[in-house]
Short mmCIF file of C-alpha atoms in Angstrom, two decimals:
data_model
loop_
_atom_site.label_atom_id
_atom_site.label_comp_id
_atom_site.label_asym_id
_atom_site.label_seq_id
_atom_site.Cartn_x
_atom_site.Cartn_y
_atom_site.Cartn_z
CA MET A 73 12.68 -37.32 -14.69
CA LYS A 74 11.34 -39.42 -11.81
CA LEU A 75 12.54 -36.87 -9.29
CA PHE A 76 10.74 -34.09 -11.15
CA ILE A 77 7.50 -36.09 -11.29
CA TYR A 78 7.68 -36.92 -7.58
CA LEU A 79 8.29 -33.26 -6.72
CA LEU A 80 5.38 -32.28 -8.97
CA PHE A 81 3.16 -34.84 -7.23
CA ILE A 82 4.08 -33.44 -3.80
CA TYR A 83 3.50 -29.90 -5.08
CA VAL A 84 -0.02 -30.49 -6.41
CA THR A 85 -0.92 -32.70 -3.43
CA VAL A 86 -0.01 -29.98 -0.95
CA TYR A 87 -2.06 -27.46 -2.91
CA THR A 88 -5.01 -29.89 -3.13
CA VAL A 89 -4.99 -30.32 0.66
CA TYR A 90 -4.85 -26.52 1.05
CA TYR A 91 -7.72 -26.06 -1.42
CA LEU A 92 -9.91 -28.66 0.28
CA SER A 93 -9.20 -26.93 3.60
CA LEU A 94 -10.54 -23.71 2.08
CA VAL A 95 -13.65 -25.56 0.92
CA TYR A 96 -14.23 -27.07 4.35
CA SER A 97 -13.69 -23.72 6.06
CA GLY A 98 -15.88 -21.87 3.56
CA LEU A 99 -18.81 -24.22 3.99
CA LYS A 100 -18.82 -23.73 7.76
CA SER A 101 -20.77 -20.90 9.33
CA LYS A 102 -18.57 -18.87 11.62
CA LYS A 103 -20.08 -17.97 14.97
CA ARG A 104 -20.07 -14.28 15.71
CA LYS A 105 -18.49 -13.17 18.94
CA ASN A 106 -20.63 -11.24 21.34
CA ARG A 107 -18.92 -7.90 21.88
CA ASP A 108 -19.72 -4.88 23.93
CA LEU A 109 -19.05 -2.49 21.04
CA GLU A 110 -19.93 0.54 23.15
CA GLN A 111 -16.78 -0.11 25.18
CA ARG A 112 -14.60 -0.87 22.15
CA ARG A 113 -14.99 2.11 19.86
CA ASN A 114 -11.79 2.79 17.96
CA ASN A 115 -11.03 6.38 17.02
CA LEU A 116 -10.69 6.26 13.24
CA CYS A 117 -9.16 8.64 10.73
CA VAL A 118 -10.86 8.04 7.37
CA VAL A 119 -8.51 9.11 4.59
CA VAL A 120 -10.00 9.57 1.11
CA TYR A 121 -7.45 9.82 -1.70
CA SER A 122 -8.53 11.53 -4.90
CA HIS A 123 -6.92 12.39 -8.20
CA ASN A 124 -9.57 13.96 -10.42
CA ASN A 125 -12.44 11.92 -8.94
CA LYS A 126 -14.93 14.77 -8.74
CA ALA A 127 -17.70 12.57 -10.14
CA THR A 128 -17.60 10.17 -7.18
CA ILE A 129 -15.84 11.82 -4.23
CA GLU A 130 -18.76 14.06 -3.22
CA ASN A 131 -21.12 11.11 -2.90
CA LEU A 132 -18.51 9.05 -1.02
CA VAL A 133 -17.93 11.81 1.54
CA LYS A 134 -21.70 12.16 2.06
CA GLN A 135 -21.92 8.43 2.74
CA LEU A 136 -19.05 8.67 5.22
CA LYS A 137 -20.79 11.52 7.04
CA ASN A 138 -23.95 9.43 7.43
CA GLN A 139 -22.36 6.36 9.01
CA THR A 140 -24.02 4.51 11.88
CA TYR A 141 -20.67 4.73 13.66
CA PRO A 142 -20.60 7.52 16.30
CA LYS A 143 -19.41 10.78 14.75
CA ASN A 144 -17.25 11.52 17.78
CA ASN A 145 -15.14 8.46 16.97
CA TYR A 146 -14.04 9.27 13.43
CA THR A 147 -12.77 12.13 11.31
CA ILE A 148 -12.69 12.52 7.53
CA GLN A 149 -9.51 13.63 5.79
CA VAL A 150 -9.60 14.23 2.02
CA ILE A 151 -6.36 14.28 0.01
CA LEU A 152 -6.64 16.05 -3.35
CA ASP A 153 -3.56 15.03 -5.30
CA ASN A 154 -2.92 17.61 -8.02
CA CYS A 155 -6.61 17.64 -8.99
CA THR A 156 -7.45 19.71 -12.07
CA ASP A 157 -11.22 19.12 -11.93
CA GLU A 158 -11.90 21.74 -9.21
CA SER A 159 -12.64 19.09 -6.59
CA GLU A 160 -11.65 21.48 -3.79
CA ILE A 161 -14.77 23.57 -4.47
CA LEU A 162 -16.92 20.69 -3.20
CA PHE A 163 -15.61 21.05 0.37
CA GLN A 164 -15.38 24.79 0.79
CA GLY A 165 -16.95 25.70 4.13
CA ASP A 166 -17.41 22.02 5.09
CA LEU A 167 -16.41 21.82 8.75
CA ASP A 168 -16.77 18.02 8.85
CA VAL A 169 -13.99 17.43 6.33
CA THR A 170 -10.30 18.31 6.52
CA VAL A 171 -8.79 18.82 3.07
CA MET A 172 -5.12 18.43 2.16
CA ASN A 173 -4.82 19.99 -1.28
CA ILE A 174 -1.55 19.17 -3.05
CA LYS A 175 -0.98 21.56 -5.94
CA ASN A 176 1.76 23.05 -8.12
CA VAL A 177 3.57 19.71 -8.44
CA ASP A 178 3.09 16.56 -10.47
CA THR A 179 0.81 13.89 -9.05
CA ILE A 180 2.72 12.45 -6.09
CA GLY A 181 0.67 9.27 -5.72
CA LYS A 182 -1.07 7.50 -2.90
CA GLU A 183 2.09 6.25 -1.20
CA GLN A 184 3.66 9.67 -0.72
CA ALA A 185 0.36 11.35 0.20
CA PHE A 186 -0.41 8.77 2.89
CA SER A 187 3.14 9.04 4.26
CA ILE A 188 2.78 12.81 4.68
CA LEU A 189 -0.55 12.38 6.44
CA THR A 190 0.60 9.63 8.81
CA GLU A 191 3.63 11.75 9.73
CA LYS A 192 1.29 14.62 10.52
CA TYR A 193 -0.81 12.43 12.82
CA LEU A 194 2.19 10.71 14.44
CA PRO A 195 2.03 12.74 17.72
CA ILE A 196 -1.71 12.17 18.18
CA LYS A 197 -2.21 9.65 20.98
CA ASP A 198 -5.98 9.12 20.89
CA LEU A 199 -6.05 7.94 17.26
CA ASP A 200 -6.42 4.16 16.99
CA ALA A 201 -6.56 3.35 13.28
CA TYR A 202 -6.56 4.71 9.74
CA VAL A 203 -9.09 3.82 7.06
CA PHE A 204 -7.64 4.44 3.60
CA LEU A 205 -10.13 4.72 0.75
CA ASP A 206 -9.86 5.55 -2.92
CA ALA A 207 -12.35 8.22 -3.98
CA LYS A 208 -13.76 6.03 -6.77
CA TYR A 209 -15.66 3.83 -4.28
CA TYR A 210 -19.08 3.91 -2.59
CA VAL A 211 -19.77 2.48 0.88
CA ASN A 212 -22.67 1.31 3.05
CA GLN A 213 -23.91 3.06 6.18
CA ASP A 214 -22.41 0.38 8.43
CA PHE A 215 -19.01 0.48 6.70
CA LEU A 216 -17.09 1.91 9.67
CA GLU A 217 -19.10 -0.22 12.11
CA LYS A 218 -17.92 -3.38 10.35
CA ILE A 219 -14.35 -2.12 10.29
CA ASN A 220 -14.40 -1.39 14.01
CA GLU A 221 -15.78 -4.85 14.72
CA THR A 222 -13.08 -6.57 12.66
CA LEU A 223 -10.29 -4.49 14.19
CA GLN A 224 -10.91 -6.28 17.49
CA ASP A 225 -9.28 -9.41 16.01
CA VAL A 226 -6.78 -8.23 13.38
CA ASP A 227 -4.31 -5.41 12.81
CA ALA A 228 -5.11 -4.64 9.18
CA ILE A 229 -8.27 -5.22 7.15
CA THR A 230 -8.98 -5.40 3.46
CA GLY A 231 -12.60 -5.16 2.34
CA ALA A 232 -14.54 -6.80 -0.47
CA THR A 233 -15.08 -4.93 -3.73
CA THR A 234 -18.56 -5.35 -5.22
CA LEU A 235 -18.70 -4.42 -8.88
CA ILE A 236 -21.52 -2.25 -10.23
CA CYS A 237 -22.66 -3.23 -13.72
CA ASN A 238 -24.90 -0.66 -15.38
CA ASN A 239 -24.37 -1.33 -19.07
CA GLU A 240 -24.11 -4.45 -21.20
CA LEU A 241 -20.88 -6.21 -20.27
CA THR A 242 -18.15 -7.28 -22.63
CA LEU A 243 -16.57 -10.73 -22.47
CA VAL A 244 -13.61 -9.39 -20.47
CA ASP A 245 -15.96 -7.57 -18.06
CA ASN A 246 -17.92 -10.78 -17.46
CA ILE A 247 -14.72 -12.70 -16.76
CA LYS A 248 -13.50 -10.02 -14.33
CA TYR A 249 -16.89 -9.87 -12.59
CA SER A 250 -17.13 -13.66 -12.14
CA TYR A 251 -13.57 -14.00 -10.88
CA ASN A 252 -14.00 -11.09 -8.45
CA GLN A 253 -17.10 -12.76 -6.98
CA TYR A 254 -15.32 -16.10 -6.69
CA LYS A 255 -12.23 -14.56 -5.12
CA ASN A 256 -14.14 -12.50 -2.52
CA ASN A 257 -16.84 -14.99 -1.58
CA PHE A 258 -14.68 -18.08 -1.51
CA ILE A 259 -10.88 -17.67 -1.58
CA LEU A 260 -10.35 -14.58 0.59
CA LYS A 261 -13.29 -15.30 2.88
CA SER A 262 -12.21 -18.91 3.46
CA ARG A 263 -8.62 -17.87 4.14
CA ALA A 264 -9.87 -15.37 6.71
CA MET A 265 -12.01 -18.02 8.40
CA LEU A 266 -8.95 -20.28 8.61
CA GLY A 267 -7.07 -17.45 10.32
CA LEU A 268 -4.64 -16.97 7.41
CA ASN A 269 -3.24 -13.64 6.29
CA ASN A 270 -4.47 -11.96 3.11
CA SER A 271 -2.58 -9.48 0.96
CA ILE A 272 -3.57 -5.89 1.69
CA ASN A 273 -5.29 -3.64 -0.84
CA SER A 274 -4.38 0.03 -0.40
CA ASP A 275 -7.57 1.11 -2.21
CA ILE A 276 -9.62 -0.17 0.72
CA LEU A 277 -7.49 -0.67 3.81
CA ALA A 278 -8.01 -0.22 7.54
CA ILE A 279 -4.85 -0.47 9.62
CA LYS A 280 -4.08 0.28 13.25
CA LYS A 281 -2.00 3.37 13.94
CA ASN A 282 0.52 1.52 16.09
CA VAL A 283 1.24 -0.78 13.14
CA ILE A 284 2.05 2.14 10.83
CA ASP A 285 4.11 3.81 13.56
CA SER A 286 6.19 0.65 13.99
CA VAL A 287 6.62 0.03 10.26
CA ASN A 288 7.41 3.70 9.58
CA ASP A 289 7.30 3.13 5.81
CA LEU A 290 3.98 2.70 4.02
CA ARG A 291 5.10 1.46 0.60
CA ILE A 292 1.95 0.80 -1.42
CA LYS A 293 2.77 2.29 -4.81
CA THR A 294 2.19 -0.94 -6.76
CA THR A 295 0.51 -4.30 -6.23
CA GLU A 296 3.96 -5.80 -5.73
CA ASP A 297 4.67 -3.21 -2.99
CA GLU A 298 1.40 -4.15 -1.27
CA LEU A 299 2.46 -7.80 -1.30
CA ARG A 300 5.89 -6.95 0.15
CA LEU A 301 4.28 -4.85 2.89
CA THR A 302 1.94 -7.72 3.74
CA MET A 303 4.94 -10.02 4.04
CA TYR A 304 6.70 -7.55 6.31
CA LEU A 305 3.66 -7.11 8.56
CA SER A 306 3.21 -10.87 8.74
CA GLU A 307 6.87 -11.30 9.67
CA LEU A 308 6.30 -8.88 12.56
CA ASN A 309 3.40 -11.14 13.61
CA TYR A 310 0.68 -8.65 12.67
CA LYS A 311 -2.59 -10.12 11.40
CA CYS A 312 -3.73 -8.99 7.94
CA GLY A 313 -7.37 -9.97 7.66
CA PHE A 314 -10.26 -9.85 5.23
CA ASN A 315 -13.91 -9.24 5.99
CA ASN A 316 -16.49 -9.87 3.31
CA ASP A 317 -18.93 -7.66 5.23
CA VAL A 318 -16.66 -4.62 4.81
CA LYS A 319 -18.02 -3.85 1.36
CA VAL A 320 -17.16 -1.13 -1.11
CA TYR A 321 -18.84 -0.61 -4.46
CA LEU A 322 -17.11 0.23 -7.72
CA GLY A 323 -18.10 0.61 -11.36
CA ILE A 324 -16.73 -2.30 -13.35
CA ASN A 325 -15.08 0.07 -15.84
CA ASP A 326 -12.86 1.38 -13.02
CA TYR A 327 -11.94 -2.09 -11.74
CA ASP A 328 -8.52 -3.58 -12.32
CA LEU A 329 -7.39 -7.01 -11.21
CA LYS A 330 -4.53 -6.64 -8.74
CA ILE A 331 -2.26 -9.56 -9.54
CA PRO A 332 1.42 -9.42 -8.54
CA SER A 333 3.81 -10.41 -11.31
CA LEU A 334 5.13 -13.97 -11.38
CA THR A 335 8.76 -12.82 -11.19
CA THR A 336 8.00 -10.74 -8.08
CA ARG A 337 6.28 -13.64 -6.34
CA ILE A 338 9.04 -16.14 -7.11
CA GLY A 339 11.80 -13.69 -6.17
CA LEU A 340 10.05 -12.80 -2.92
CA PHE A 341 9.52 -16.50 -2.12
CA PHE A 342 13.23 -17.34 -2.33
CA LYS A 343 14.07 -14.20 -0.38
CA MET A 344 11.63 -15.11 2.42
CA LEU A 345 12.27 -18.87 2.34
CA LYS A 346 14.68 -18.68 5.27
CA ASN A 347 11.90 -17.15 7.42
CA ILE A 348 9.63 -20.21 7.26
CA LYS A 349 9.21 -21.35 10.87
CA PHE A 350 6.74 -23.65 12.60
CA SER A 351 6.50 -21.10 15.41
CA ASN A 352 4.78 -18.68 13.01
CA ILE A 353 2.46 -20.83 10.90
CA ARG A 354 0.51 -17.86 9.58
CA HIS A 355 3.63 -16.20 8.17
CA SER A 356 5.04 -19.48 6.84
CA GLU A 357 1.82 -20.21 4.96
CA LEU A 358 1.82 -16.71 3.46
CA ILE A 359 5.35 -17.29 2.15
CA THR A 360 4.31 -20.64 0.69
CA SER A 361 1.27 -19.04 -0.98
CA LEU A 362 3.63 -17.07 -3.22
CA ILE A 363 4.22 -20.20 -5.30
CA TYR A 364 0.71 -21.65 -5.22
CA PRO A 365 -0.21 -22.69 -8.78
CA ASN A 366 -2.88 -20.91 -10.76
CA CYS A 367 -5.66 -22.94 -12.33
CA LEU A 368 -3.86 -23.34 -15.67
CA THR A 369 -0.64 -24.56 -14.04
CA LEU A 370 -2.59 -26.94 -11.82
CA ALA A 371 -4.48 -28.42 -14.78
CA LEU A 372 -1.23 -28.98 -16.70
CA GLY A 373 0.34 -30.54 -13.60
CA PHE A 374 -2.54 -32.99 -13.11
CA ALA A 375 -2.51 -33.87 -16.84
CA LEU A 376 1.23 -34.59 -16.79
CA LEU A 377 0.94 -36.71 -13.65
CA PHE A 378 -1.96 -38.73 -15.05
CA LYS A 379 -0.10 -39.34 -18.32
CA CYS A 380 3.00 -40.50 -16.44
CA ALA A 381 0.83 -42.78 -14.30
CA LEU A 382 -0.66 -44.40 -17.43
CA ASP A 383 2.72 -44.78 -19.16
CA SER A 384 4.68 -46.16 -16.19
CA ASN A 385 4.30 -48.63 -13.36
CA TRP A 386 6.03 -46.57 -10.67
CA LEU A 387 3.16 -44.07 -10.31
CA ASN A 388 -0.31 -45.32 -9.40
CA TYR A 389 -2.94 -43.78 -11.66
CA TYR A 390 -5.67 -44.65 -9.14
CA VAL A 391 -4.00 -42.30 -6.65
CA ILE A 392 -3.66 -39.54 -9.26
CA GLY A 393 -7.22 -40.07 -10.49
CA GLY A 394 -8.56 -40.03 -6.93
CA GLU A 395 -6.72 -36.79 -6.18
CA ILE A 396 -8.12 -35.18 -9.34
CA ALA A 397 -11.63 -36.35 -8.41
CA LEU A 398 -11.30 -34.89 -4.89
CA PHE A 399 -10.13 -31.59 -6.29
CA LEU A 400 -13.02 -31.42 -8.77
CA ILE A 401 -15.53 -32.18 -6.01
CA GLY A 402 -14.00 -29.42 -3.92
CA PHE A 403 -14.14 -27.04 -6.87
CA CYS A 404 -17.85 -27.74 -7.40
CA ALA A 405 -18.47 -27.09 -3.71
CA SER A 406 -16.53 -23.82 -3.96
CA LEU A 407 -18.78 -22.71 -6.84
CA LEU A 408 -21.80 -23.15 -4.60
CA HIS A 409 -20.15 -21.19 -1.83
CA SER A 410 -19.04 -18.36 -4.14
CA LYS A 411 -22.70 -17.50 -4.83
CA ILE A 412 -22.14 -16.80 -8.51
CA HIS A 413 -24.94 -17.64 -10.93
CA SER A 414 -24.73 -20.74 -13.10
CA LYS A 415 -24.41 -18.66 -16.29
CA GLU A 416 -21.33 -17.00 -14.78
CA HIS A 417 -19.56 -20.34 -14.34
CA LEU A 418 -18.60 -20.32 -18.01
CA TYR A 419 -16.92 -16.94 -17.66
CA LEU A 420 -15.05 -18.21 -14.61
CA PHE A 421 -13.77 -21.17 -16.65
CA LEU A 422 -12.45 -18.67 -19.21
CA TYR A 423 -10.41 -16.85 -16.57
CA PRO A 424 -7.23 -18.98 -17.07
CA ALA A 425 -7.14 -18.00 -20.75
CA TYR A 426 -7.68 -14.34 -19.83
CA ALA A 427 -4.92 -14.48 -17.19
CA PHE A 428 -2.50 -16.07 -19.68
CA CYS A 429 -3.23 -13.39 -22.30
CA ARG A 430 -2.77 -10.71 -19.66
CA VAL A 431 0.66 -12.09 -18.69
CA VAL A 432 1.77 -12.22 -22.33
CA TYR A 433 0.47 -8.70 -22.98
CA ASN A 434 2.45 -7.31 -20.05
CA LEU A 435 5.75 -9.01 -20.86
CA PRO A 436 8.51 -6.38 -20.55
CA PHE A 437 9.78 -6.62 -24.11
CA LEU A 438 6.24 -6.37 -25.55
CA ARG A 439 5.50 -3.40 -23.32
CA PHE A 440 8.73 -1.76 -24.53
CA ILE A 441 7.73 -2.32 -28.17
CA ARG A 442 4.27 -0.83 -27.57
CA GLU A 443 5.75 2.25 -25.96
CA ARG A 444 8.15 2.70 -28.86
CA ILE A 445 5.52 2.25 -31.55
CA LEU A 446 2.74 4.23 -29.86
CA ASN A 447 5.11 6.72 -28.21
CA THR A 448 3.38 6.23 -24.86
CA GLY A 449 6.52 6.32 -22.72
CA LYS A 450 6.45 8.91 -19.98
CA SER A 451 8.65 11.95 -20.43
CA VAL A 452 10.60 12.61 -17.26
CA ASN A 453 11.67 16.08 -16.21
CA ILE A 454 14.81 15.81 -14.07
CA GLN A 455 16.54 18.75 -12.43
CA LYS A 456 19.75 18.50 -10.39
CA MET A 457 21.67 20.83 -8.11
CA ASN A 458 25.04 20.17 -6.45
CA VAL A 459 25.80 21.60 -3.01
CA HIS A 460 29.15 21.41 -1.21
CA VAL A 461 28.69 20.62 2.48
CA ASN A 462 30.73 19.64 5.53
CA VAL A 463 30.27 16.73 7.91
CA PHE A 464 31.61 16.89 11.49
CA ASP A 465 32.43 13.91 13.70
CA GLY A 466 33.24 15.95 16.82
CA LYS A 467 36.92 16.27 15.96
CA LYS A 468 37.35 16.76 12.25
CA TYR A 469 35.47 18.31 9.32
CA TYR A 470 34.99 16.27 6.13
CA PRO A 471 34.11 18.00 2.84
CA CYS A 472 31.30 16.21 1.02
CA ARG A 473 28.71 16.89 -1.63
CA LEU A 474 24.91 16.74 -1.82
CA GLU A 475 23.16 16.22 -5.12
CA ILE A 476 19.55 17.40 -4.85
CA VAL A 477 17.43 15.79 -7.56
CA SER A 478 13.91 16.83 -8.55
CA GLU A 479 12.06 14.37 -10.76
CA SER A 480 8.37 14.55 -11.69
CA GLY A 481 7.50 16.60 -8.62
CA LEU A 482 9.39 14.38 -6.17
CA SER A 483 12.76 15.06 -4.53
CA ARG A 484 15.63 12.89 -3.43
CA VAL A 485 19.14 13.63 -2.19
CA ILE A 486 22.37 11.81 -3.01
CA PHE A 487 25.12 12.14 -0.39
CA ILE A 488 28.58 11.80 -1.96
CA ASN A 489 31.80 11.32 0.01
CA LYS A 490 34.73 10.50 -2.27
CA ARG A 491 33.47 7.42 -4.16
CA LYS A 492 30.79 6.45 -1.67
CA LYS A 493 27.16 7.39 -2.29
CA TYR A 494 23.95 7.16 -0.31
CA ARG A 495 20.61 7.81 -1.99
CA THR A 496 17.41 8.65 -0.18
CA LYS A 497 14.02 7.45 -1.31
CA ASN A 498 11.74 9.86 -3.16
CA HIS A 499 10.03 12.53 -1.03
CA LEU A 500 7.50 15.21 -1.77
CA ARG A 501 9.70 17.81 -0.03
CA VAL A 502 13.42 18.46 -0.11
CA VAL A 503 13.34 18.99 3.67
CA ASP A 504 12.29 15.35 4.19
CA ALA A 505 15.02 14.03 1.88
CA ILE A 506 17.70 16.05 3.70
CA ARG A 507 16.30 14.90 7.04
CA GLU A 508 16.70 11.27 5.95
CA ILE A 509 20.35 11.96 5.09
CA SER A 510 21.04 13.79 8.37
CA GLU A 511 19.43 11.02 10.45
CA LYS A 512 21.46 8.39 8.60
CA LEU A 513 24.70 10.28 9.28
CA GLU A 514 23.64 10.86 12.89
CA SER A 515 23.33 7.10 13.40
CA TYR A 516 27.04 6.83 12.51
CA GLY A 517 28.05 9.70 14.79
CA TYR A 518 28.33 12.42 12.13
CA THR A 519 26.61 15.80 11.98
CA LEU A 520 25.56 17.31 8.66
CA LEU A 521 26.34 21.04 8.80
CA LEU A 522 23.35 22.65 7.08
CA CYS A 523 20.92 25.40 8.04
CA GLN A 524 18.15 22.82 8.22
CA CYS A 525 20.01 21.03 11.04
CA CYS A 526 20.80 24.25 12.94
CA LYS A 527 18.88 25.38 16.03
CA TYR A 528 18.74 28.96 14.72
CA PHE A 529 16.96 28.03 11.49
CA LYS A 530 13.25 28.76 11.24
CA SER A 531 11.30 27.43 8.28
CA ASN A 532 9.32 29.88 6.17
CA VAL A 533 5.83 28.43 5.73
CA ASP A 534 5.13 30.20 2.45
CA GLY A 535 2.59 27.82 0.93
CA THR A 536 5.05 26.08 -1.40
CA VAL A 537 5.43 22.31 -1.31
CA ASN A 538 9.22 22.05 -0.98
CA GLN A 539 9.55 24.66 1.80
CA VAL A 540 13.25 25.24 1.07
CA LYS A 541 13.32 28.83 2.36
CA GLY A 542 13.68 30.01 5.93
CA PHE A 543 15.16 32.59 8.28
CA CYS A 544 18.29 32.69 10.42
CA GLU A 545 17.58 33.79 14.00
CA TYR A 546 21.20 33.93 15.18
CA LYS A 547 22.09 37.30 16.71
CA PHE A 548 25.24 38.25 14.86
CA ALA A 549 27.39 41.06 16.33
CA ASN A 550 26.51 43.65 13.67
CA ARG A 551 22.92 42.52 13.12
CA THR A 552 20.20 45.15 13.39
CA PRO A 553 17.46 44.12 15.86
CA GLY A 554 14.26 43.08 14.07
CA ASP A 555 15.77 42.61 10.61
CA ILE A 556 15.08 39.46 8.59
CA LEU A 557 17.97 37.30 7.40
CA PRO A 558 16.67 34.89 4.71
CA THR A 559 18.42 31.60 3.98
CA VAL A 560 17.72 28.18 2.46
CA LEU A 561 17.94 24.64 3.82
CA TRP A 562 21.39 23.80 2.45
CA ASN A 563 23.25 26.96 3.48
CA TYR A 564 25.81 26.97 6.31
CA CYS A 565 27.78 29.43 8.45
CA ASP A 566 30.18 29.31 11.41
CA ALA A 567 27.33 30.07 13.85
CA PHE A 568 25.95 26.55 13.35
CA GLU A 569 24.66 24.81 16.46
CA LYS A 570 23.23 21.34 16.24
CA MET A 571 19.52 20.65 16.50
CA ASN A 572 18.32 17.05 16.63
CA VAL A 573 15.50 17.33 14.09
CA VAL A 574 13.97 20.27 12.30
CA SER A 575 10.29 19.45 12.02
CA LEU A 576 8.49 21.26 9.29
CA LEU A 577 5.20 20.01 10.66
CA ASP A 578 5.88 21.75 13.96
CA ALA A 579 6.48 25.00 12.08
CA ILE A 580 3.21 24.61 10.22
CA ALA A 581 1.32 23.79 13.43
CA SER A 582 2.87 26.82 15.14
CA LYS A 583 1.84 29.09 12.28
CA GLN A 584 -1.72 27.74 12.30
CA LYS A 585 -1.89 28.27 16.06
CA ASP A 586 -0.71 31.88 15.68
CA ASP A 587 -3.25 32.52 12.92
CA SER A 588 -6.10 31.22 15.07
CA LYS A 589 -5.38 33.69 17.86
#
């Protein structure tokens, strides 16, 4: 028991020191660096993701067009992900906006859409950074100016979300509003001023292109994925910052607290524990922050310590009482710094109860019961196709099998050799899933014998998403000049000659170039 109490004392003491450091940092005024911004203009690609956000996306794009940032230094790319609200009509004939309209599939999500776009812009050398925005937001005129300024010091930026309250707020809305103000104006801002990393938010994220190119995998599907990506970037010594001046505005009804699950945080902590090093303090602190207590846990910890101090003579209650007093003084100072009104303090005090109820509500077994009773579980449409293929190592052919799986508009491929299997991640297109398999085999010295990997295969850019069809350009002995020999990605013949990578994007670019002539 004594060991547990001593460990608990160390735990809350370390967090108290950290919290008081935030208070001290937050109460300081940070001096702005004098910069010659005219010589440090980053070329930005502003990416707006929309899924049926017609009510807000038009206004957001107008605000982006009217930025104080030079128009020659940024472009606007709109991604319409399976929109059924006719959002594409808004940008017809708009030469200032490039639209990527994803149709005829299920909603692919932000992660897959951003991956397709970043792959498209991979060869572009004069692009410095991406700015990812959800279409539900509004921005100020100096939004890009503030991003460019912050990018001088960090590699990735998350902005502050300011909630718009038009109607009378419910109790839950008031709690969310107060906590959001406290988190932005004190916690995240103070961490940034201390030079600590903050978890990224894919709804409002600016990140340098070289960072994405080096990571090569933008996994941001869930809040937990965002946390894992932040950890990975921090491990690579990239700085993930926060700037309270990079503001976006959002209706409170569309706001959702992004809180990673407790199991994810604890599991990630033990996984990353071996990476704690004094040579990378920023990354080590970020790992430690995974197990920082919430306010309810901290209150229970202080209460237990104080009770043990009163009931025993081996723990000094003056020390415990003094630590509690210091923390409360720091908390009062943080309330002043958070700039929330006095009437909102009560709602902030209710946040621990709200957070506890939220955790209980989202427990897996309760969620399973709700889905069963309300029949809210998602129906999944899965289609599979088996293809027999050969793999060549330069000397011998090995018969194998590919299982092409289509699920909810996404595709993956399972490579099967005897009892061994390799599964790709989900892709929007079959061509990308097969490419992942072929590159994996190539790294082991094997060649996958498919039309897609053959130098004579030419993709047919027919407007479909999967792009599985193509043409064979090999000049067979009895082939009539000028005739068209159709094929698909997974076919194979004896005329196969290896090609390193078949790039669908190159085929699309070539077709667009031909059409423009």
